[in-house]
């Protein structure tokens, strides 16, 4: 059974320049990612950055430069064993030559009309066939024949149930919706739209799964449309926001009073279909990020393990900051103009912990029953912490209480009120017998000069600037293994720096994190003999 831990690439990163593709693929591979989801690749962002040729009065031709960049990135990802998922329709801006009725009044992607309009159905299928059948000169395969593409989602956040968009459609568009056979429910109308496109893809040679609309909606009628015959899996979007009125200290999923996402997932999962979360993130109220997103990463990863999801993709990698962890997006000047709260590459709390979340999720399929996984992955919502004690990944995220936490093969003692400290084996062996371990420690992070306009820290007055300020972690980590162990600080590219001192104890070897350096990662190496 395949299982995927991925990230979403935010527009226009599906079309990087040639010199950007390999470093991006390297970074994702080092992070443990085995899937990249291309979302909203049809966004109209100009020549070389849009799927469709922006120099035409229609969207019937693919942009040659953008397609070449896309093919190169796919080839680089494939070299590193990273699969991809593709979303067909999200932000396409229809033009006069497309012959879509009332095209000038439709929102991006056609809005609610995309779920019933026959012309949009035809255009979506034709464009998908053109994209999937074009041979990638670097791989020698068309996407429809390349196993690198593991599933297709037809639409991103487009549905006939989007009432606000539906009410703004022109009278002609509404007449088209109402012109179908009598007594057809909106669920049946939308389901038939996605089914027709899926059948067209299969007639063109596509043999892998197809999902309908990936959406945050959870109402039963919408869910029914996504599980109609002809569709193969449920592609969900899972967003979490702190409840209004919660103080900054409690803006994390690790606190029980913040709500339980498992209830939201239960409303969407279908027992007869694979379930993938094609996009998830925390949603902020004008802030660049929430304060405790490392803990939230493990909250969602734990839920994915316990509930046995088929894929988990975090939104999203953005074009800025180009140097990961330099600053929040929109704060470094030049072409960095857009504030993107959920950008992974801005947030050390998230990107530093990706390797451990990937290890936990991808290896969990072979690590016992649901009951065992629940015991090994403890959510202590009353005290605001996650405790991970699986064979290959162990540690804590949240409020540790300044007391030692004993796990199967490591012991962690954290002085910070809040931190995430994780250890994962580098290789197939569990931590107890591994030759090499990756240790990561991170706490809060924010741009220099970040200021809020209210006491509750919910509205940003100034978004700050580079450099990113990362709170140092003060902790002690003991690997309960006797013998010769060496520790190294790691650079951002994973290379070793100078060795650091370890203390031998009766339990094993202890690494003291004194918080005096900006190091996020360490490598522990066991040398037999």
Coordinates of C-alpha atoms in Angstrom, one line a residue:
X1 CA 0.0 0.0 0.0
X2 CA 1.3 3.4 -0.9
X3 CA 1.4 6.2 1.6
X4 CA 2.4 9.8 0.9
X5 CA 3.8 12.6 3.1
X6 CA 3.9 15.8 1.0
X7 CA 3.9 19.5 0.6
X8 CA 1.9 21.8 -1.6
X9 CA 3.8 24.1 -4.0
X10 CA 2.1 27.5 -4.0
X11 CA 1.9 29.4 -7.3
X12 CA 4.1 30.1 -9.3
X13 CA 6.5 27.6 -7.8
X14 CA 5.3 24.9 -10.2
X15 CA 7.3 26.7 -12.8
X16 CA 10.7 27.5 -11.3
X17 CA 13.7 28.6 -13.3
X18 CA 16.0 25.8 -14.3
X19 CA 18.6 26.7 -11.6
X20 CA 15.9 26.6 -8.9
X21 CA 14.5 23.2 -9.5
X22 CA 17.3 20.9 -8.3
X23 CA 17.9 22.8 -5.0
X24 CA 14.2 22.7 -4.3
X25 CA 14.0 19.0 -5.0
X26 CA 17.0 18.4 -2.8
X27 CA 15.6 20.3 0.1
X28 CA 12.3 18.4 -0.1
X29 CA 14.1 15.1 -0.3
X30 CA 16.2 15.9 2.7
X31 CA 13.0 16.8 4.5
X32 CA 11.5 13.3 4.1
X33 CA 8.9 14.4 1.6
X34 CA 7.8 11.7 -0.9
X35 CA 5.0 13.7 -2.6
X36 CA 4.6 17.2 -4.1
X37 CA 1.1 18.4 -4.8
X38 CA 0.8 20.9 -7.6
X39 CA -2.1 23.2 -6.6
X40 CA -3.6 26.1 -8.6
X41 CA -1.1 25.7 -11.4
X42 CA -3.6 27.4 -13.7
X43 CA -3.3 30.8 -11.8
X44 CA -2.9 33.6 -14.4
X45 CA 0.5 35.1 -13.3
X46 CA 2.1 36.0 -16.6
X47 CA 4.4 34.4 -19.2
X48 CA 6.5 31.6 -17.9
X49 CA 4.6 31.4 -14.7
X50 CA 1.1 30.4 -15.9
X51 CA -0.1 27.0 -17.3
X52 CA -2.0 28.8 -20.1
X53 CA -0.5 31.2 -22.6
X54 CA -1.4 34.6 -21.2
X55 CA -0.8 36.2 -24.6
X56 CA -4.0 34.8 -26.1
X57 CA -7.6 35.7 -25.8
X58 CA -8.4 32.1 -24.8
X59 CA -7.0 29.5 -22.5
X60 CA -6.8 26.8 -25.2
X61 CA -3.0 26.6 -25.4
X62 CA -0.4 25.7 -22.8
X63 CA 2.4 28.2 -22.1
X64 CA 5.5 26.6 -23.7
X65 CA 8.1 28.1 -21.3
X66 CA 6.0 27.3 -18.2
X67 CA 5.5 23.7 -19.4
X68 CA 9.3 23.3 -20.0
X69 CA 10.0 24.5 -16.5
X70 CA 7.3 22.2 -15.1
X71 CA 8.7 19.2 -16.9
X72 CA 12.2 20.0 -15.6
X73 CA 10.9 20.2 -12.0
X74 CA 9.0 16.9 -12.3
X75 CA 12.1 15.2 -13.7
X76 CA 14.2 16.5 -10.7
X77 CA 11.6 15.3 -8.2
X78 CA 11.4 11.9 -9.9
X79 CA 15.2 11.5 -9.7
X80 CA 14.9 11.8 -5.9
X81 CA 12.0 9.4 -5.6
X82 CA 9.4 12.1 -5.0
X83 CA 5.9 11.5 -6.6
X84 CA 3.5 14.2 -7.6
X85 CA -0.3 14.9 -7.4
X86 CA -2.0 17.3 -9.8
X87 CA -5.0 19.6 -9.5
X88 CA -6.6 20.5 -12.8
X89 CA -9.0 23.4 -12.1
X90 CA -8.6 26.1 -9.5
X91 CA -7.8 29.7 -10.7
X92 CA -8.2 29.5 -14.5
X93 CA -9.4 32.9 -15.7
X94 CA -11.6 32.2 -18.7
X95 CA -11.4 34.5 -21.6
X96 CA -13.6 35.6 -24.5
X97 CA -12.2 33.0 -26.9
X98 CA -13.1 30.2 -24.6
X99 CA -16.8 30.6 -25.4
X100 CA -17.8 30.1 -21.8
X101 CA -21.2 31.9 -21.3
X102 CA -20.8 35.0 -19.1
X103 CA -17.1 34.4 -18.9
X104 CA -16.3 38.0 -17.8
X105 CA -18.6 37.7 -14.7
X106 CA -17.2 34.3 -13.5
X107 CA -14.7 34.2 -10.7
X108 CA -11.4 32.4 -11.1
X109 CA -11.8 28.8 -12.0
X110 CA -15.4 29.4 -13.0
X111 CA -16.5 29.4 -9.3
X112 CA -19.6 27.4 -8.6
X113 CA -20.3 27.2 -12.3
X114 CA -17.3 24.9 -12.8
X115 CA -19.3 22.2 -11.0
X116 CA -22.1 22.1 -13.6
X117 CA -21.3 24.1 -16.7
X118 CA -20.8 21.8 -19.8
X119 CA -18.5 24.2 -21.6
X120 CA -16.2 24.4 -18.5
X121 CA -16.4 20.6 -18.3
X122 CA -15.3 20.3 -21.9
X123 CA -12.4 22.8 -21.5
X124 CA -11.2 21.2 -18.3
X125 CA -11.0 17.8 -19.9
X126 CA -9.3 19.1 -23.1
X127 CA -6.7 21.0 -21.2
X128 CA -6.0 18.0 -18.9
X129 CA -5.6 15.7 -21.9
X130 CA -3.2 18.1 -23.5
X131 CA -1.1 18.3 -20.3
X132 CA -1.2 14.6 -19.5
X133 CA -0.3 13.5 -23.1
X134 CA 2.7 15.9 -23.6
X135 CA 5.9 13.9 -23.4
X136 CA 8.4 15.2 -20.9
X137 CA 11.7 15.3 -22.8
X138 CA 13.7 14.6 -19.7
X139 CA 11.8 11.5 -18.5
X140 CA 10.7 10.3 -22.0
X141 CA 7.2 9.7 -20.6
X142 CA 3.9 11.6 -20.8
X143 CA 2.3 12.2 -17.4
X144 CA -0.6 9.8 -18.1
X145 CA 2.0 7.0 -18.5
X146 CA 4.5 8.1 -15.8
X147 CA 4.0 6.4 -12.3
X148 CA 5.4 9.6 -10.8
X149 CA 1.9 11.1 -11.0
X150 CA -0.1 9.1 -8.4
X151 CA -3.5 10.8 -8.4
X152 CA -5.4 13.6 -10.0
X153 CA -7.9 16.0 -8.3
X154 CA -10.3 17.7 -10.8
X155 CA -11.0 20.9 -8.9
X156 CA -9.6 22.9 -6.0
X157 CA -12.3 24.5 -3.8
X158 CA -14.9 24.6 -6.5
X159 CA -18.4 23.4 -5.8
X160 CA -22.1 24.0 -6.6
X161 CA -22.5 24.3 -2.8
X162 CA -20.5 27.5 -2.6
X163 CA -23.7 29.5 -2.0
X164 CA -22.2 32.9 -2.0
X165 CA -20.6 32.4 -5.4
X166 CA -23.7 30.7 -6.7
X167 CA -25.9 33.7 -5.8
X168 CA -23.5 36.0 -7.7
X169 CA -23.7 34.1 -10.9
X170 CA -25.5 35.7 -13.8
X171 CA -29.1 34.7 -14.5
X172 CA -28.0 32.9 -17.7
X173 CA -25.6 30.7 -15.6
X174 CA -28.3 29.9 -13.1
X175 CA -30.7 29.0 -16.0
X176 CA -28.1 26.4 -17.2
X177 CA -28.0 24.9 -13.7
X178 CA -31.8 24.7 -13.6
X179 CA -32.1 23.4 -17.2
X180 CA -31.2 19.8 -16.3
X181 CA -33.6 17.0 -15.7
X182 CA -36.2 17.7 -13.0
X183 CA -35.6 16.5 -9.4
X184 CA -31.8 16.3 -9.8
X185 CA -30.2 17.2 -6.5
X186 CA -27.2 19.6 -6.4
X187 CA -25.2 16.7 -5.2
X188 CA -26.1 14.6 -8.2
X189 CA -25.3 17.6 -10.6
X190 CA -21.9 18.1 -9.1
X191 CA -21.1 14.4 -8.9
X192 CA -22.0 14.0 -12.6
X193 CA -19.7 16.9 -13.6
X194 CA -16.7 15.3 -11.9
X195 CA -17.6 11.8 -13.1
X196 CA -17.8 13.0 -16.7
X197 CA -14.3 14.5 -16.5
X198 CA -12.9 11.4 -14.8
X199 CA -14.4 9.1 -17.5
X200 CA -12.9 11.4 -20.2
X201 CA -9.5 11.0 -18.5
X202 CA -9.7 7.3 -18.4
X203 CA -10.8 7.2 -22.1
X204 CA -7.5 9.0 -22.8
X205 CA -5.5 6.3 -21.1
X206 CA -5.3 7.5 -17.5
X207 CA -5.4 4.5 -15.1
X208 CA -4.7 5.9 -11.6
X209 CA -7.1 7.4 -9.1
X210 CA -9.2 10.6 -9.7
X211 CA -10.8 12.8 -7.0
X212 CA -13.6 15.3 -7.5
X213 CA -13.3 18.6 -5.6
X214 CA -10.7 19.1 -2.9
X215 CA -12.5 21.5 -0.5
X216 CA -12.8 22.5 3.1
X217 CA -16.6 22.0 2.9
X218 CA -17.9 19.3 5.2
X219 CA -21.7 19.3 4.6
X220 CA -23.2 15.9 3.8
X221 CA -24.5 16.9 0.4
X222 CA -21.1 18.1 -0.8
X223 CA -19.5 14.9 0.6
X224 CA -22.0 12.8 -1.3
X225 CA -21.0 14.4 -4.6
X226 CA -17.3 13.4 -4.0
X227 CA -18.1 9.7 -3.5
X228 CA -20.3 9.2 -6.6
X229 CA -19.5 6.1 -8.8
X230 CA -16.6 7.0 -11.1
X231 CA -14.6 8.9 -8.5
X232 CA -11.9 6.9 -6.6
X233 CA -10.8 8.8 -3.5
X234 CA -11.7 11.6 -1.2
X235 CA -9.3 14.6 -1.3
X236 CA -9.8 16.8 1.7
X237 CA -8.6 20.2 2.8
X238 CA -8.2 20.6 6.5
X239 CA -7.7 24.0 8.0
X240 CA -7.5 24.8 11.7
X241 CA -7.9 28.2 13.4
X242 CA -7.9 29.0 17.1
X243 CA -11.2 29.7 18.6
X244 CA -12.0 33.4 19.0
X245 CA -11.0 34.8 22.3
X246 CA -8.3 32.3 23.0
X247 CA -5.2 34.0 24.4
X248 CA -1.8 33.7 22.5
X249 CA -0.7 31.0 25.0
X250 CA -3.4 28.6 23.8
X251 CA -3.2 29.1 20.0
X252 CA -2.3 25.5 19.4
X253 CA -4.1 22.3 18.6
X254 CA -2.3 20.6 21.5
X255 CA -4.7 22.2 24.0
X256 CA -7.9 20.3 24.4
X257 CA -10.0 23.5 24.6
X258 CA -8.8 24.3 21.1
X259 CA -11.0 21.6 19.6
X260 CA -10.4 18.1 18.1
X261 CA -9.8 17.9 14.4
X262 CA -10.6 14.2 14.4
X263 CA -14.3 15.2 14.5
X264 CA -13.9 17.2 11.4
X265 CA -12.1 14.4 9.6
X266 CA -14.8 11.9 10.6
X267 CA -17.4 13.9 8.7
X268 CA -15.5 13.6 5.5
X269 CA -13.9 10.1 5.5
X270 CA -15.6 7.4 3.5
X271 CA -15.1 3.8 4.5
X272 CA -15.0 2.6 0.9
X273 CA -12.6 5.2 -0.5
X274 CA -9.0 6.1 0.2
X275 CA -8.8 9.4 2.2
X276 CA -6.1 11.9 1.5
X277 CA -5.6 15.3 3.0
X278 CA -4.3 17.1 -0.1
X279 CA -3.8 20.4 1.8
X280 CA -3.7 21.4 5.5
X281 CA -2.4 24.3 7.5
X282 CA -3.2 26.6 10.4
X283 CA -5.2 29.7 9.4
X284 CA -4.2 32.9 11.1
X285 CA -6.0 36.2 11.6
X286 CA -3.7 38.5 9.7
X287 CA -0.5 37.1 11.4
X288 CA 2.3 35.6 9.5
X289 CA 2.0 32.3 11.5
X290 CA 0.7 31.0 14.8
X291 CA 3.2 30.8 17.7
X292 CA 3.4 27.1 18.2
X293 CA 3.2 25.4 14.8
X294 CA 5.8 22.7 15.5
X295 CA 3.4 21.2 18.0
X296 CA 0.5 21.6 15.5
X297 CA 2.5 19.7 12.9
X298 CA 2.7 16.7 15.2
X299 CA -0.9 17.0 16.3
X300 CA -2.0 16.6 12.7
X301 CA 0.6 13.9 11.9
X302 CA -0.5 12.0 15.0
X303 CA -4.1 12.1 13.8
X304 CA -3.1 10.9 10.3
X305 CA -1.2 7.9 11.8
X306 CA -4.0 6.9 14.3
X307 CA -6.8 7.4 11.6
X308 CA -4.7 5.7 8.9
X309 CA -4.9 8.4 6.2
X310 CA -3.5 7.6 2.8
X311 CA -1.7 10.9 2.2
X312 CA -0.9 14.1 4.2
X313 CA 0.2 17.3 2.5
X314 CA 1.1 20.5 4.3
X315 CA 0.5 23.9 2.6
X316 CA 2.8 25.2 1.3
X317 CA 6.2 26.1 -0.2
X318 CA 6.3 29.6 -1.6
X319 CA 8.7 31.4 -3.9
X320 CA 9.8 33.6 -0.9
X321 CA 11.8 33.6 1.2
X322 CA 14.3 32.0 -1.1
X323 CA 16.6 31.3 1.8
X324 CA 14.4 29.1 4.1
X325 CA 13.9 30.7 7.5
X326 CA 15.2 34.1 6.5
X327 CA 12.0 36.0 7.1
X328 CA 8.2 36.0 6.7
X329 CA 6.9 36.2 3.1
X330 CA 6.3 39.8 1.9
X331 CA 9.0 41.3 4.2
X332 CA 12.3 41.0 2.3
X333 CA 11.7 43.6 -0.4
X334 CA 12.2 43.5 -4.2
X335 CA 9.6 41.0 -5.7
X336 CA 8.7 39.6 -2.3
X337 CA 5.4 41.4 -2.0
X338 CA 2.8 39.0 -0.7
X339 CA 2.2 38.0 2.8
X340 CA 1.5 34.2 2.8
X341 CA 0.8 33.0 6.4
X342 CA 1.1 29.3 5.7
X343 CA 4.5 29.3 3.8
X344 CA 6.5 26.4 5.1
X345 CA 9.8 27.8 4.0
X346 CA 9.3 30.9 6.2
X347 CA 8.7 29.0 9.4
X348 CA 11.6 27.1 11.1
X349 CA 9.1 25.5 13.5
X350 CA 7.6 23.6 10.5
X351 CA 10.4 23.0 8.0
X352 CA 12.8 21.9 10.7
X353 CA 10.4 19.2 11.9
X354 CA 9.4 17.9 8.5
X355 CA 11.9 15.0 8.6
X356 CA 10.5 13.8 11.9
X357 CA 6.8 14.1 10.9
X358 CA 7.7 12.3 7.7
X359 CA 9.4 9.5 9.6
X360 CA 6.5 9.2 12.0
X361 CA 3.9 9.0 9.3
X362 CA 5.5 7.0 6.6
X363 CA 6.9 4.3 8.9
X364 CA 3.7 4.0 11.0
X365 CA 2.0 1.6 8.6
X366 CA 4.2 -1.2 9.9
X367 CA 4.2 -0.2 13.6
X368 CA 1.3 -2.1 15.0
X369 CA -2.4 -1.7 15.6
X370 CA -4.5 1.5 16.0
X371 CA -4.6 0.9 19.8
X372 CA -0.8 0.6 19.9
X373 CA -0.3 3.7 17.8
X374 CA -2.7 5.6 20.1
X375 CA -0.6 4.5 23.1
X376 CA 2.7 5.4 21.5
X377 CA 1.5 8.8 20.2
X378 CA 0.0 10.5 23.3
X379 CA -2.0 13.6 23.0
X380 CA -2.0 15.2 26.5
X381 CA -4.5 18.0 25.7
X382 CA -4.9 19.0 29.4
X383 CA -1.3 20.0 29.6
X384 CA -0.8 21.0 25.9
X385 CA 1.7 18.5 24.6
X386 CA 2.3 15.6 22.3
X387 CA 4.5 12.7 23.4
X388 CA 5.9 10.5 20.6
X389 CA 7.3 7.1 21.5
X390 CA 7.3 5.1 18.3
X391 CA 10.2 2.8 17.3
X392 CA 11.8 5.2 14.8
X393 CA 10.7 8.6 16.1
X394 CA 10.6 9.7 19.8
X395 CA 10.3 13.1 21.5
X396 CA 7.9 15.8 22.6
X397 CA 6.2 18.9 21.2
X398 CA 4.4 21.5 23.3
X399 CA 4.6 22.4 27.0
X400 CA 6.9 19.8 28.6
X401 CA 6.5 21.0 32.2
X402 CA 10.3 21.3 32.7
X403 CA 10.5 17.7 33.8
X404 CA 12.3 14.7 32.1
X405 CA 10.2 12.7 29.6
X406 CA 11.3 9.1 29.3
X407 CA 10.8 7.3 26.0
X408 CA 11.8 3.8 24.8
X409 CA 15.3 4.7 23.7
X410 CA 15.8 8.4 24.6
X411 CA 15.2 10.7 27.5
X412 CA 14.4 14.4 26.9
X413 CA 14.5 17.2 29.5
X414 CA 13.5 20.7 28.3
X415 CA 14.0 24.0 30.2
X416 CA 11.9 26.1 27.9
X417 CA 8.2 26.5 28.7
X418 CA 7.5 25.5 25.1
X419 CA 9.6 23.6 22.6
X420 CA 9.6 20.7 20.2
X421 CA 12.5 18.2 20.5
X422 CA 12.4 15.1 18.3
X423 CA 14.8 12.2 17.5
X424 CA 14.5 9.9 14.5
X425 CA 16.6 7.1 13.2
X426 CA 18.4 7.7 9.9
X427 CA 18.0 4.4 8.2
X428 CA 15.8 1.4 8.5
X429 CA 16.8 0.4 12.0
X430 CA 14.8 1.6 15.0
X431 CA 16.3 4.1 17.4
X432 CA 17.4 1.4 19.9
X433 CA 19.8 -0.2 17.4
X434 CA 20.3 2.6 14.8
X435 CA 23.8 3.7 13.8
X436 CA 22.7 7.3 13.1
X437 CA 20.1 9.6 14.6
X438 CA 18.7 13.0 13.6
X439 CA 18.0 15.3 16.6
X440 CA 16.0 18.5 16.0
X441 CA 15.1 21.1 18.6
X442 CA 13.1 24.3 17.9
X443 CA 10.9 26.7 19.8
X444 CA 9.1 29.9 18.8
X445 CA 10.1 32.0 15.8
X446 CA 9.1 35.4 14.4
X447 CA 10.5 38.1 12.1
X448 CA 12.6 41.0 13.6
X449 CA 10.4 43.9 14.7
X450 CA 7.0 42.1 14.5
X451 CA 4.5 44.3 16.3
X452 CA 0.8 43.7 17.1
X453 CA -1.9 46.3 17.4
X454 CA -3.9 44.6 20.3
X455 CA -3.1 43.0 23.6
X456 CA -4.4 39.6 22.4
X457 CA -1.9 39.6 19.6
X458 CA -4.4 38.8 16.9
X459 CA -3.9 41.8 14.6
X460 CA -0.5 42.7 13.1
X461 CA 0.6 46.3 13.0
X462 CA 4.0 45.7 11.4
X463 CA 4.9 42.3 9.8
X464 CA 8.6 42.7 10.7
X465 CA 11.6 42.0 8.5
X466 CA 14.7 39.8 8.2
X467 CA 16.3 38.2 10.1
X468 CA 14.0 35.6 11.6
X469 CA 14.3 35.4 15.4
X470 CA 14.3 31.9 16.7
X471 CA 14.1 31.2 20.4
X472 CA 17.0 29.0 21.5
X473 CA 16.2 25.6 23.1
X474 CA 17.8 24.6 26.3
X475 CA 17.5 20.9 26.8
X476 CA 19.3 17.6 27.5
X477 CA 18.8 14.6 25.3
X478 CA 20.1 11.2 26.3
X479 CA 20.4 8.3 23.8
X480 CA 20.0 5.2 25.9
X481 CA 22.7 3.3 24.1
X482 CA 26.0 2.2 25.6
X483 CA 29.2 2.6 23.5
X484 CA 31.1 5.1 21.5
X485 CA 28.7 7.9 20.3
X486 CA 29.7 11.1 18.6
X487 CA 27.5 14.2 18.0
X488 CA 27.8 16.7 15.2
X489 CA 26.0 20.0 14.6
X490 CA 24.4 20.0 11.1
X491 CA 24.3 22.9 8.6
X492 CA 21.2 23.8 6.7
X493 CA 22.2 21.5 3.8
X494 CA 22.7 18.5 6.2
X495 CA 26.5 18.6 6.1
X496 CA 28.3 18.0 9.4
X497 CA 30.0 20.8 11.3
X498 CA 32.5 20.3 14.1
X499 CA 31.8 17.5 16.7
X500 CA 30.1 18.6 20.0
X501 CA 30.8 17.2 23.4
X502 CA 28.7 14.4 24.9
X503 CA 28.4 13.4 28.5
X504 CA 28.5 9.7 29.4
X505 CA 25.9 8.6 31.9
X506 CA 24.8 5.3 33.4
X507 CA 21.9 5.4 30.8
X508 CA 24.0 6.2 27.7
X509 CA 25.2 9.5 26.1
X510 CA 23.7 12.9 26.8
X511 CA 23.8 15.9 24.5
X512 CA 23.4 19.3 26.2
X513 CA 21.7 21.9 24.1
X514 CA 22.8 25.2 25.7
X515 CA 20.9 27.5 23.3
X516 CA 24.0 29.5 22.4
X517 CA 24.0 28.7 18.7
X518 CA 21.4 28.9 15.9
X519 CA 21.7 25.2 15.2
X520 CA 18.4 23.3 14.6
X521 CA 19.7 19.8 13.8
X522 CA 22.3 17.5 15.3
X523 CA 23.5 14.0 14.2
X524 CA 24.3 11.3 16.7
X525 CA 26.5 8.5 15.4
X526 CA 27.1 5.2 17.1
X527 CA 30.5 3.7 16.3
X528 CA 30.7 0.0 17.3
X529 CA 33.9 -1.3 18.9

